[in-house]
Short mmCIF file of C-alpha atoms in Angstrom, two decimals:
data_model
loop_
_atom_site.label_atom_id
_atom_site.label_comp_id
_atom_site.label_asym_id
_atom_site.label_seq_id
_atom_site.Cartn_x
_atom_site.Cartn_y
_atom_site.Cartn_z
CA UNK A 92 -53.39 -78.74 81.28
CA UNK A 93 -51.82 -75.92 83.16
CA UNK A 94 -54.78 -75.34 85.31
CA UNK A 95 -57.12 -78.30 85.61
CA UNK A 96 -59.86 -76.28 87.33
CA UNK A 97 -59.83 -73.62 84.55
CA UNK A 98 -62.63 -75.26 82.55
CA UNK A 99 -64.81 -75.65 85.63
CA UNK A 100 -64.76 -79.52 85.32
CA UNK A 101 -63.79 -79.72 88.99
CA UNK A 102 -61.34 -82.56 88.39
CA UNK A 103 -58.10 -83.11 86.60
CA UNK A 104 -57.96 -84.36 83.00
CA UNK A 105 -55.94 -87.56 82.56
CA UNK A 106 -52.50 -86.79 81.00
CA UNK A 107 -51.56 -89.71 78.89
CA UNK A 108 -51.51 -89.89 75.09
CA UNK A 109 -52.10 -93.10 73.27
CA UNK A 110 -48.90 -95.18 73.29
CA UNK A 111 -48.55 -95.35 69.45
CA UNK A 112 -49.42 -91.69 68.56
CA UNK A 113 -45.79 -90.70 68.47
CA UNK A 114 -44.84 -93.77 66.50
CA UNK A 115 -47.44 -92.95 63.84
CA UNK A 116 -46.38 -89.30 63.36
CA UNK A 117 -45.47 -88.23 59.84
CA UNK A 118 -41.94 -87.19 59.49
CA UNK A 119 -41.42 -83.68 60.84
CA UNK A 120 -44.61 -83.62 62.89
CA UNK A 121 -44.54 -82.86 66.65
CA UNK A 122 -46.42 -85.33 68.75
CA UNK A 123 -49.29 -84.04 70.79
CA UNK A 124 -48.43 -82.45 74.12
CA UNK A 125 -48.76 -85.20 76.77
CA UNK A 126 -49.99 -82.70 79.28
CA UNK A 127 -53.11 -81.87 77.38
CA UNK A 128 -54.41 -85.21 75.88
CA UNK A 129 -56.81 -87.44 77.78
CA UNK A 130 -56.33 -91.14 78.42
CA UNK A 131 -56.53 -93.80 75.65
CA UNK A 132 -59.80 -95.27 76.75
CA UNK A 133 -61.90 -95.56 73.64
CA UNK A 134 -65.10 -95.87 75.57
CA UNK A 135 -68.36 -97.13 73.93
CA UNK A 136 -70.58 -95.68 71.13
CA UNK A 137 -73.47 -95.43 73.59
CA UNK A 138 -73.35 -92.03 75.42
CA UNK A 139 -75.73 -90.50 77.92
CA UNK A 140 -76.93 -87.17 76.88
CA UNK A 141 -79.56 -84.74 78.08
CA UNK A 142 -81.56 -85.32 74.91
CA UNK A 143 -81.63 -89.06 75.73
CA UNK A 144 -82.45 -88.30 79.37
CA UNK A 145 -85.35 -86.01 78.24
CA UNK A 146 -86.87 -88.89 76.31
CA UNK A 147 -86.59 -91.25 79.36
CA UNK A 148 -88.21 -88.47 81.59
CA UNK A 149 -91.09 -88.34 79.17
CA UNK A 150 -91.70 -92.08 79.45
CA UNK A 151 -91.10 -91.97 83.17
CA UNK A 152 -93.68 -89.11 83.69
CA UNK A 153 -96.21 -90.83 81.50
CA UNK A 154 -95.67 -93.96 83.59
CA UNK A 155 -96.16 -92.06 86.86
CA UNK A 156 -99.36 -90.53 85.63
CA UNK A 157 -100.81 -93.77 84.39
CA UNK A 158 -99.63 -95.76 87.48
CA UNK A 159 -101.03 -93.20 89.91
CA UNK A 160 -104.40 -93.14 88.11
CA UNK A 161 -104.79 -96.94 87.96
CA UNK A 162 -103.48 -97.52 91.52
CA UNK A 163 -105.94 -94.90 92.83
CA UNK A 164 -108.65 -96.76 90.84
CA UNK A 165 -107.72 -100.08 92.27
CA UNK A 166 -107.68 -98.92 95.83
CA UNK A 167 -110.41 -96.30 95.92
CA UNK A 168 -112.85 -97.70 93.34
CA UNK A 169 -111.97 -101.36 93.30
CA UNK A 170 -111.27 -102.34 96.85
CA UNK A 171 -113.46 -99.73 98.76
CA UNK A 172 -116.27 -99.66 96.32
CA UNK A 173 -116.08 -103.03 94.61
CA UNK A 174 -116.05 -101.30 91.24
CA UNK A 175 -113.33 -103.28 89.40
CA UNK A 176 -115.77 -103.81 86.43
CA UNK A 177 -115.42 -100.04 85.57
CA UNK A 178 -111.66 -100.33 84.87
CA UNK A 179 -112.03 -99.75 81.11
CA UNK A 180 -113.64 -96.28 81.49
CA UNK A 181 -111.15 -95.15 84.09
CA UNK A 182 -108.21 -96.62 82.08
CA UNK A 183 -109.34 -94.63 79.04
CA UNK A 184 -109.60 -91.39 81.04
CA UNK A 185 -106.17 -91.93 82.54
CA UNK A 186 -104.66 -92.61 79.07
CA UNK A 187 -106.33 -89.46 77.58
CA UNK A 188 -105.14 -87.39 80.60
CA UNK A 189 -101.55 -88.73 80.10
CA UNK A 190 -101.56 -87.75 76.43
CA UNK A 191 -102.85 -84.30 77.16
CA UNK A 192 -100.32 -83.83 79.94
CA UNK A 193 -97.40 -84.74 77.72
CA UNK A 194 -98.64 -82.17 75.17
CA UNK A 195 -98.96 -79.42 77.86
CA UNK A 196 -95.53 -80.43 79.26
CA UNK A 197 -94.04 -79.85 75.76
CA UNK A 198 -95.70 -76.52 75.29
CA UNK A 199 -94.46 -75.53 78.70
CA UNK A 200 -90.84 -76.35 77.62
CA UNK A 201 -90.40 -78.78 80.47
CA UNK A 202 -87.83 -81.03 78.67
CA UNK A 203 -85.13 -78.47 77.81
CA UNK A 204 -81.72 -78.99 79.43
CA UNK A 205 -82.25 -76.02 81.72
CA UNK A 206 -85.60 -77.30 83.04
CA UNK A 207 -84.13 -80.81 83.64
CA UNK A 208 -81.20 -79.53 85.59
CA UNK A 209 -83.15 -77.02 87.69
CA UNK A 210 -85.38 -79.25 89.65
CA UNK A 211 -86.52 -76.74 92.29
CA UNK A 212 -86.94 -73.89 89.84
CA UNK A 213 -89.01 -76.10 87.50
CA UNK A 214 -91.45 -77.45 90.17
CA UNK A 215 -93.81 -74.49 89.92
CA UNK A 216 -94.09 -74.71 86.12
CA UNK A 217 -94.34 -78.49 86.29
CA UNK A 218 -97.22 -78.45 88.74
CA UNK A 219 -99.02 -75.70 86.93
CA UNK A 220 -98.69 -77.58 83.65
CA UNK A 221 -100.08 -80.84 85.26
CA UNK A 222 -102.95 -78.67 86.81
CA UNK A 223 -103.78 -77.34 83.31
CA UNK A 224 -103.77 -80.86 81.83
CA UNK A 225 -105.98 -82.20 84.63
CA UNK A 226 -108.49 -79.31 84.28
CA UNK A 227 -108.54 -80.03 80.55
CA UNK A 228 -109.60 -83.54 81.26
CA UNK A 229 -112.21 -82.37 83.59
CA UNK A 230 -113.52 -79.89 81.08
CA UNK A 231 -113.55 -82.44 78.33
CA UNK A 232 -115.50 -84.91 80.52
CA UNK A 233 -118.02 -82.06 81.33
CA UNK A 234 -118.53 -81.18 77.68
CA UNK A 235 -119.01 -84.80 76.73
CA UNK A 236 -121.39 -85.20 79.77
CA UNK A 237 -119.21 -87.98 81.05
CA UNK A 238 -117.96 -86.42 84.35
CA UNK A 239 -120.99 -87.58 86.29
CA UNK A 240 -119.84 -91.20 85.78
CA UNK A 241 -116.58 -90.66 87.56
CA UNK A 242 -115.71 -90.46 91.25
CA UNK A 243 -114.52 -87.00 92.38
CA UNK A 244 -112.64 -88.56 95.16
CA UNK A 245 -110.73 -90.72 92.73
CA UNK A 246 -110.04 -87.70 90.48
CA UNK A 247 -108.57 -85.73 93.42
CA UNK A 248 -106.46 -88.65 94.51
CA UNK A 249 -105.15 -89.14 90.96
CA UNK A 250 -104.22 -85.45 90.68
CA UNK A 251 -102.44 -85.27 94.02
CA UNK A 252 -100.56 -88.48 93.73
CA UNK A 253 -99.37 -87.75 90.18
CA UNK A 254 -98.27 -84.29 91.32
CA UNK A 255 -96.23 -85.85 94.02
CA UNK A 256 -94.71 -88.41 91.77
CA UNK A 257 -93.81 -85.88 89.09
CA UNK A 258 -92.26 -83.57 91.67
CA UNK A 259 -90.36 -86.33 93.23
CA UNK A 260 -88.95 -87.52 89.87
CA UNK A 261 -87.80 -84.06 88.85
CA UNK A 262 -86.09 -83.39 92.22
CA UNK A 263 -84.38 -86.69 92.12
CA UNK A 264 -83.24 -86.15 88.56
CA UNK A 265 -81.90 -82.65 89.45
CA UNK A 266 -80.00 -84.02 92.42
CA UNK A 267 -78.48 -86.70 90.31
CA UNK A 268 -77.45 -84.38 87.56
CA UNK A 269 -75.85 -82.14 90.13
CA UNK A 270 -73.91 -84.88 91.68
CA UNK A 271 -70.38 -86.04 90.74
CA UNK A 272 -71.87 -89.25 89.31
CA UNK A 273 -74.38 -87.47 87.18
CA UNK A 274 -71.78 -84.96 85.90
CA UNK A 275 -69.26 -87.69 85.06
CA UNK A 276 -71.92 -89.64 83.11
CA UNK A 277 -73.02 -86.68 81.09
CA UNK A 278 -69.57 -85.04 80.64
CA UNK A 279 -68.52 -84.92 76.95
CA UNK A 280 -64.92 -84.98 75.84
CA UNK A 281 -64.26 -82.08 73.65
CA UNK A 282 -61.36 -81.37 71.15
CA UNK A 283 -61.03 -77.86 69.76
CA UNK A 284 -59.57 -77.18 66.30
CA UNK A 285 -58.25 -73.66 65.99
CA UNK A 286 -56.23 -71.36 68.28
CA UNK A 287 -57.51 -67.95 67.41
CA UNK A 288 -59.97 -65.44 69.02
CA UNK A 289 -62.88 -67.79 68.62
CA UNK A 290 -61.29 -70.64 70.53
CA UNK A 291 -60.30 -68.10 73.14
CA UNK A 292 -63.92 -67.03 73.60
CA UNK A 293 -65.05 -70.63 73.60
CA UNK A 294 -62.50 -71.63 76.31
CA UNK A 295 -63.59 -68.66 78.49
CA UNK A 296 -67.20 -69.62 78.04
CA UNK A 297 -66.57 -73.25 79.08
CA UNK A 298 -64.79 -71.87 82.18
CA UNK A 299 -68.06 -70.31 83.57
CA UNK A 300 -69.38 -71.95 86.77
CA UNK A 301 -72.55 -72.94 85.07
CA UNK A 302 -70.62 -75.00 82.58
CA UNK A 303 -68.93 -77.15 85.36
CA UNK A 304 -68.87 -80.79 84.50
CA UNK A 305 -70.38 -80.47 81.10
CA UNK A 306 -67.24 -80.84 78.94
CA UNK A 307 -63.75 -82.18 79.39
CA UNK A 308 -61.13 -80.56 77.15
CA UNK A 309 -58.92 -83.21 75.59
CA UNK A 310 -56.81 -80.80 73.60
CA UNK A 311 -56.37 -77.80 71.30
CA UNK A 312 -55.29 -78.49 67.78
CA UNK A 313 -54.05 -76.13 65.11
CA UNK A 314 -52.43 -76.75 61.68
CA UNK A 315 -50.62 -73.43 61.49
CA UNK A 316 -46.82 -73.16 62.25
CA UNK A 317 -45.89 -72.21 65.92
CA UNK A 318 -44.83 -68.71 64.85
CA UNK A 319 -48.40 -68.00 63.73
CA UNK A 320 -50.40 -69.27 66.58
CA UNK A 321 -47.83 -68.66 69.33
CA UNK A 322 -46.58 -71.11 71.90
CA UNK A 323 -49.51 -70.89 74.28
CA UNK A 324 -52.37 -71.35 71.77
CA UNK A 325 -55.52 -69.82 73.19
CA UNK A 326 -56.42 -68.77 76.80
CA UNK A 327 -53.10 -70.11 78.00
CA UNK A 328 -53.86 -73.54 76.48
CA UNK A 329 -50.86 -75.15 74.75
CA UNK A 330 -51.26 -76.63 71.39
CA UNK A 331 -51.64 -80.37 71.48
CA UNK A 332 -50.95 -81.10 67.82
CA UNK A 333 -52.46 -80.81 64.33
CA UNK A 334 -55.64 -82.10 62.93
CA UNK A 335 -53.70 -85.13 61.76
CA UNK A 336 -52.80 -85.73 65.34
CA UNK A 337 -56.42 -85.26 66.35
CA UNK A 338 -57.49 -87.90 63.77
CA UNK A 339 -55.07 -90.51 65.26
CA UNK A 340 -56.16 -89.61 68.71
CA UNK A 341 -59.78 -90.19 68.01
CA UNK A 342 -58.97 -93.65 66.65
CA UNK A 343 -57.43 -94.63 70.01
CA UNK A 344 -59.05 -92.42 72.59
CA UNK A 345 -62.68 -91.47 73.37
CA UNK A 346 -63.47 -87.99 71.89
CA UNK A 347 -67.18 -87.21 71.79
CA UNK A 348 -67.26 -83.75 70.12
CA UNK A 349 -64.86 -81.78 67.88
CA UNK A 350 -65.51 -78.09 67.78
CA UNK A 351 -64.04 -76.24 64.76
CA UNK A 352 -63.30 -72.85 66.15
CA UNK A 353 -62.43 -71.00 62.96
CA UNK A 354 -64.00 -67.77 61.41
CA UNK A 355 -67.05 -68.74 59.40
CA UNK A 356 -65.57 -66.86 56.44
CA UNK A 357 -62.90 -69.58 56.30
CA UNK A 358 -65.42 -71.77 54.46
CA UNK A 359 -62.86 -73.76 52.44
CA UNK A 360 -60.76 -74.70 55.46
CA UNK A 361 -63.76 -75.60 57.57
CA UNK A 362 -64.97 -77.79 54.85
CA UNK A 363 -61.59 -79.56 54.59
CA UNK A 364 -61.34 -80.19 58.39
CA UNK A 365 -64.88 -81.49 58.57
CA UNK A 366 -64.18 -83.76 55.60
CA UNK A 367 -61.12 -85.28 57.30
CA UNK A 368 -63.08 -86.11 60.48
CA UNK A 369 -66.58 -87.07 59.20
CA UNK A 370 -65.74 -90.81 58.83
CA UNK A 371 -64.79 -90.90 62.66
CA UNK A 372 -67.29 -91.69 65.48
CA UNK A 373 -67.45 -88.02 66.80
CA UNK A 374 -69.91 -85.21 66.62
CA UNK A 375 -68.55 -82.23 64.62
CA UNK A 376 -69.72 -78.87 65.71
CA UNK A 377 -69.05 -75.46 64.20
CA UNK A 378 -68.20 -73.16 67.04
CA UNK A 379 -70.07 -69.82 67.00
CA UNK A 380 -68.33 -67.00 65.22
CA UNK A 381 -67.07 -64.09 67.26
CA UNK A 382 -70.29 -62.09 66.81
CA UNK A 383 -72.50 -64.80 68.15
CA UNK A 384 -70.84 -64.63 71.59
CA UNK A 385 -72.65 -61.33 72.04
CA UNK A 386 -76.06 -63.05 71.93
CA UNK A 387 -77.27 -65.14 74.83
CA UNK A 388 -79.35 -68.02 73.30
CA UNK A 389 -79.30 -68.13 69.54
CA UNK A 390 -81.65 -70.91 68.15
CA UNK A 391 -81.08 -72.91 65.02
CA UNK A 392 -83.77 -72.12 62.31
CA UNK A 393 -84.09 -72.90 58.63
CA UNK A 394 -84.47 -70.57 55.65
CA UNK A 395 -85.81 -73.04 53.17
CA UNK A 396 -83.15 -75.84 53.11
CA UNK A 397 -80.46 -73.57 54.68
CA UNK A 398 -79.69 -73.42 58.41
CA UNK A 399 -79.92 -70.02 60.10
CA UNK A 400 -79.32 -68.76 63.59
CA UNK A 401 -82.03 -66.79 65.27
CA UNK A 402 -80.43 -64.31 67.71
CA UNK A 403 -83.69 -62.60 68.79
CA UNK A 404 -87.17 -63.83 68.58
CA UNK A 405 -90.69 -62.34 68.90
CA UNK A 406 -91.68 -63.04 72.63
CA UNK A 407 -95.11 -64.60 71.71
CA UNK A 408 -94.34 -66.52 68.60
CA UNK A 409 -96.30 -69.66 67.58
CA UNK A 410 -98.29 -71.31 70.34
CA UNK A 411 -97.20 -68.78 72.93
CA UNK A 412 -99.21 -66.13 71.24
CA UNK A 413 -102.21 -68.47 71.05
CA UNK A 414 -102.04 -69.20 74.72
CA UNK A 415 -101.70 -65.53 75.64
CA UNK A 416 -104.70 -64.58 73.62
CA UNK A 417 -106.71 -67.52 74.95
CA UNK A 418 -105.83 -66.35 78.50
CA UNK A 419 -106.90 -62.84 77.74
CA UNK A 420 -110.28 -63.89 76.27
CA UNK A 421 -111.15 -66.48 78.99
CA UNK A 422 -109.91 -64.51 82.10
CA UNK A 423 -110.90 -61.11 80.64
CA UNK A 424 -114.44 -62.23 80.00
CA UNK A 425 -114.71 -63.82 83.50
CA UNK A 426 -113.25 -60.59 85.20
CA UNK A 427 -115.55 -58.41 83.14
CA UNK A 428 -118.65 -60.31 84.29
CA UNK A 429 -117.55 -60.15 87.92
CA UNK A 430 -116.62 -56.53 87.65
CA UNK A 431 -119.78 -55.33 85.69
CA UNK A 432 -121.83 -54.38 88.73
CA UNK A 433 -119.00 -52.32 90.20
CA UNK A 434 -118.36 -50.65 86.87
CA UNK A 435 -122.03 -49.68 86.62
CA UNK A 436 -121.84 -48.16 90.21
CA UNK A 437 -118.64 -46.29 89.13
CA UNK A 438 -120.38 -44.95 86.08
CA UNK A 439 -123.29 -43.71 88.16
CA UNK A 440 -121.06 -42.05 90.70
CA UNK A 441 -119.15 -40.22 88.00
CA UNK A 442 -122.37 -38.88 86.45
CA UNK A 443 -123.69 -37.67 89.83
CA UNK A 444 -120.35 -36.11 90.87
CA UNK A 445 -119.47 -33.98 87.77
CA UNK A 446 -120.70 -33.10 84.31
CA UNK A 447 -119.25 -34.84 81.29
CA UNK A 448 -118.94 -38.32 79.78
CA UNK A 449 -118.38 -41.39 81.88
CA UNK A 450 -115.44 -42.79 79.83
CA UNK A 451 -112.20 -41.10 79.02
CA UNK A 452 -110.36 -41.93 75.81
CA UNK A 453 -106.65 -41.56 75.39
CA UNK A 454 -104.17 -42.31 72.73
CA UNK A 455 -101.39 -44.65 73.95
CA UNK A 456 -98.60 -46.77 72.58
CA UNK A 457 -99.82 -50.27 71.66
CA UNK A 458 -98.16 -53.32 70.17
CA UNK A 459 -95.22 -52.55 67.78
CA UNK A 460 -95.37 -48.78 68.70
CA UNK A 461 -98.74 -48.46 67.04
CA UNK A 462 -101.09 -45.95 68.78
CA UNK A 463 -104.37 -47.36 70.32
CA UNK A 464 -107.28 -45.65 71.97
CA UNK A 465 -107.43 -46.76 75.61
CA UNK A 466 -110.63 -46.64 77.66
CA UNK A 467 -110.74 -45.41 81.27
CA UNK A 468 -113.31 -44.09 83.68
CA UNK A 469 -113.10 -40.19 83.69
CA UNK A 470 -111.51 -39.10 86.97
CA UNK A 471 -110.88 -35.36 86.17
CA UNK A 472 -112.96 -32.29 85.43
CA UNK A 473 -114.04 -32.58 81.76
CA UNK A 474 -112.47 -29.37 80.72
CA UNK A 475 -109.18 -30.32 82.40
CA UNK A 476 -108.67 -33.75 80.97
CA UNK A 477 -105.40 -34.22 79.24
CA UNK A 478 -105.90 -36.55 76.17
CA UNK A 479 -102.27 -36.26 75.25
CA UNK A 480 -100.85 -37.35 78.56
CA UNK A 481 -98.17 -34.58 78.43
CA UNK A 482 -99.15 -33.34 81.82
CA UNK A 483 -98.30 -35.88 84.54
CA UNK A 484 -100.90 -36.56 87.24
CA UNK A 485 -99.43 -35.47 90.54
CA UNK A 486 -100.37 -36.03 94.23
CA UNK A 487 -103.25 -33.91 95.26
CA UNK A 488 -103.83 -32.88 91.62
CA UNK A 489 -106.58 -30.26 91.64
CA UNK A 490 -107.92 -31.58 88.27
CA UNK A 491 -109.03 -34.94 89.88
CA UNK A 492 -112.72 -35.06 91.06
CA UNK A 493 -113.84 -36.32 94.49
CA UNK A 494 -115.09 -39.66 92.89
CA UNK A 495 -112.07 -39.75 90.61
CA UNK A 496 -109.75 -39.70 93.51
CA UNK A 497 -111.50 -42.77 94.95
CA UNK A 498 -111.50 -44.64 91.68
CA UNK A 499 -107.83 -43.96 91.05
CA UNK A 500 -106.84 -45.02 94.58
CA UNK A 501 -108.19 -48.49 93.94
CA UNK A 502 -107.43 -48.52 90.21
CA UNK A 503 -111.11 -48.99 89.47
CA UNK A 504 -110.72 -46.37 86.72
CA UNK A 505 -108.64 -48.92 84.75
CA UNK A 506 -111.51 -51.47 84.54
CA UNK A 507 -112.88 -50.22 81.23
CA UNK A 508 -109.58 -51.40 79.67
CA UNK A 509 -111.05 -54.93 79.78
CA UNK A 510 -112.86 -53.74 76.57
CA UNK A 511 -109.43 -53.07 75.04
CA UNK A 512 -108.37 -56.51 76.09
CA UNK A 513 -111.42 -58.34 74.49
CA UNK A 514 -110.91 -56.26 71.35
CA UNK A 515 -107.41 -57.50 71.12
CA UNK A 516 -105.58 -54.17 71.57
CA UNK A 517 -104.32 -55.03 75.04
CA UNK A 518 -103.63 -57.78 77.45
CA UNK A 519 -104.56 -58.46 81.03
CA UNK A 520 -100.81 -58.54 81.87
CA UNK A 521 -98.07 -56.70 80.00
CA UNK A 522 -96.06 -53.50 80.04
CA UNK A 523 -98.40 -50.58 80.92
CA UNK A 524 -99.72 -48.54 78.01
CA UNK A 525 -98.06 -45.16 78.18
CA UNK A 526 -99.60 -42.04 76.73
CA UNK A 527 -97.82 -40.97 73.45
CA UNK A 528 -96.89 -37.64 74.84
CA UNK A 529 -95.76 -38.85 78.24
CA UNK A 530 -92.60 -37.09 79.52
CA UNK A 531 -89.79 -37.75 81.90
CA UNK A 532 -88.63 -34.27 83.00
CA UNK A 533 -88.78 -32.16 79.89
CA UNK A 534 -88.16 -35.01 77.38
CA UNK A 535 -90.58 -37.55 75.90
CA UNK A 536 -90.37 -40.94 77.57
CA UNK A 537 -89.61 -42.76 74.22
CA UNK A 538 -86.77 -40.30 73.59
CA UNK A 539 -85.20 -40.19 77.08
CA UNK A 540 -84.94 -43.96 77.79
CA UNK A 541 -82.85 -46.27 75.75
CA UNK A 542 -84.51 -49.41 74.35
CA UNK A 543 -87.89 -47.86 75.23
CA UNK A 544 -89.50 -49.41 72.09
CA UNK A 545 -88.50 -52.93 73.16
CA UNK A 546 -91.41 -52.96 75.70
CA UNK A 547 -93.79 -52.69 72.71
CA UNK A 548 -92.83 -56.19 71.51
CA UNK A 549 -95.86 -57.30 73.45
CA UNK A 550 -99.28 -55.82 73.81
CA UNK A 551 -99.69 -53.47 76.67
CA UNK A 552 -101.35 -54.73 79.83
CA UNK A 553 -103.86 -53.49 82.48
CA UNK A 554 -101.39 -54.66 85.13
CA UNK A 555 -97.74 -55.71 84.87
CA UNK A 556 -94.61 -56.94 86.66
CA UNK A 557 -93.38 -53.22 87.12
CA UNK A 558 -96.76 -52.24 88.73
CA UNK A 559 -96.90 -54.88 91.40
CA UNK A 560 -93.27 -54.15 92.21
CA UNK A 561 -94.19 -50.54 93.20
CA UNK A 562 -93.44 -48.75 89.84
CA UNK A 563 -96.68 -47.18 88.96
CA UNK A 564 -98.05 -43.68 89.11
CA UNK A 565 -95.86 -40.62 88.51
CA UNK A 566 -92.51 -40.97 86.62
CA UNK A 567 -90.63 -37.99 87.53
CA UNK A 568 -87.03 -39.15 87.49
CA UNK A 569 -84.84 -41.10 84.93
CA UNK A 570 -84.06 -43.68 87.66
CA UNK A 571 -87.75 -44.51 87.91
CA UNK A 572 -88.22 -44.62 84.18
CA UNK A 573 -85.23 -46.88 83.62
CA UNK A 574 -86.18 -49.24 86.44
CA UNK A 575 -89.82 -49.50 85.14
CA UNK A 576 -88.39 -50.36 81.64
CA UNK A 577 -86.01 -53.01 83.22
CA UNK A 578 -88.90 -54.75 84.92
CA UNK A 579 -91.05 -54.62 81.71
CA UNK A 580 -88.28 -56.22 79.71
CA UNK A 581 -87.78 -58.85 82.42
CA UNK A 582 -91.41 -59.80 82.05
CA UNK A 583 -91.27 -59.94 78.30
CA UNK A 584 -88.23 -62.17 78.28
CA UNK A 585 -89.63 -64.56 80.99
CA UNK A 586 -93.37 -64.59 79.98
CA UNK A 587 -95.38 -67.72 80.78
CA UNK A 588 -99.06 -68.29 81.73
CA UNK A 589 -97.95 -69.15 85.33
CA UNK A 590 -96.17 -65.81 85.57
CA UNK A 591 -99.25 -64.04 84.28
CA UNK A 592 -101.41 -65.77 86.79
CA UNK A 593 -99.08 -64.83 89.59
CA UNK A 594 -99.10 -61.22 88.55
CA UNK A 595 -102.94 -61.22 88.38
CA UNK A 596 -103.12 -62.70 91.86
CA UNK A 597 -100.73 -60.17 93.27
CA UNK A 598 -102.75 -57.48 91.64
CA UNK A 599 -105.99 -58.74 93.10
CA UNK A 600 -104.30 -58.93 96.58
CA UNK A 601 -103.40 -55.22 96.44
CA UNK A 602 -100.47 -55.01 94.09
CA UNK A 603 -102.13 -52.34 92.02
CA UNK A 604 -103.02 -49.96 94.90
CA UNK A 605 -101.11 -47.93 97.33
CA UNK A 606 -99.55 -44.53 97.91
CA UNK A 607 -98.41 -44.10 94.30
CA UNK A 608 -102.05 -44.54 93.07
CA UNK A 609 -103.35 -40.98 92.71
#
């Protein structure tokens, strides 16, 4: 290999071909380039992978939760209170809590390679998921009228000790995966078939810093004559041999994966290559065609019995949508009950301050660009209300009433949108619902800003990521409009229940008020 650091492995690939490769060459074949082939250690069929580690982590986390629960029982209930005879009830509770926790962890995507490797970045999600599971056990015990039979001190100790154990396991795992030992254990030896544009893109992708230590390139193989693929192969990588050479190499040296980097339109050639390799102990992957490099994280799906690649997905598909709606119903109802007295006082103040209805209705963009009727407290003189939203509200706007100015300052005028949330037209958190006729300068917002419609892949929210980051109120420049859209799309692409709870907390603590609220 010309540059051993090119592929980000951080170490040089061994440069010895199997001793008998050259002696087994068919007449006229050129032996594999000895500077690109890894050593002749055949290894063993058992290989560590992140999929295998994810299974072990599941078992380890279940063991931590069970061990913590029973150890706390033994010490707190058994030794201190002499209640060893209650072990069956506590054991059943611990087992149920463990099962619920593993289900919640799966829903929270805690076992993906990204979550396993990023220990510190996953801790918040992990602890929040464990909190949800624990509260689910508490709620279940309350509904079944069993909670009175259990010690609250034990429950608190179980929660805290399990959280500490789970966090310690994840941090230790992330440190090991980031170490040279962990990287060497998981590093897979990769051979690439094809020396065209696809292998070029693949090699450049493997050279990225985040791919360091994941793959060791053992060679680039191509059956075409040198005058067709050139002397340097792809990305400066010399050709190590043909697919026949690769077959002989796999029989003597350890190769974990063969990536066929050919255009998908070359179906016959791909089928021939895979057929020639399928009886060997290697994984055979079809490298992404050129177009797929433009998409960040395509997912494998099925159309009937046929595989398909999903290059974009709805942000709240499957259980994510169920969780989002449950969050809106539970928290929306709770907030409405708390806010009801303040809403009644606001309605009374509006009636006493100016004539006209208490509520103001305005047509705004909802989910999938469909218009919805959004409720707000009326904050302007009734004859000057702008139902279309074409006229922006400006600082010291003369249309705003005295009470309206107070309500807008604290965003109290937004509270009736809780009704939209309970009706399913809005969410507590999401991109803000914009009036259909809202403009940036002299152009409609949806015409002026590229990808504006992408923010409507999710229901609009009362508050959002853009709002707590200071982008609320008047949008009078393209820079503000584009930055607000950027924050909205970041929220959509990274949605989680924990993210929503953080935004709601920031909103309550003052993230939805300030100088821009007028």
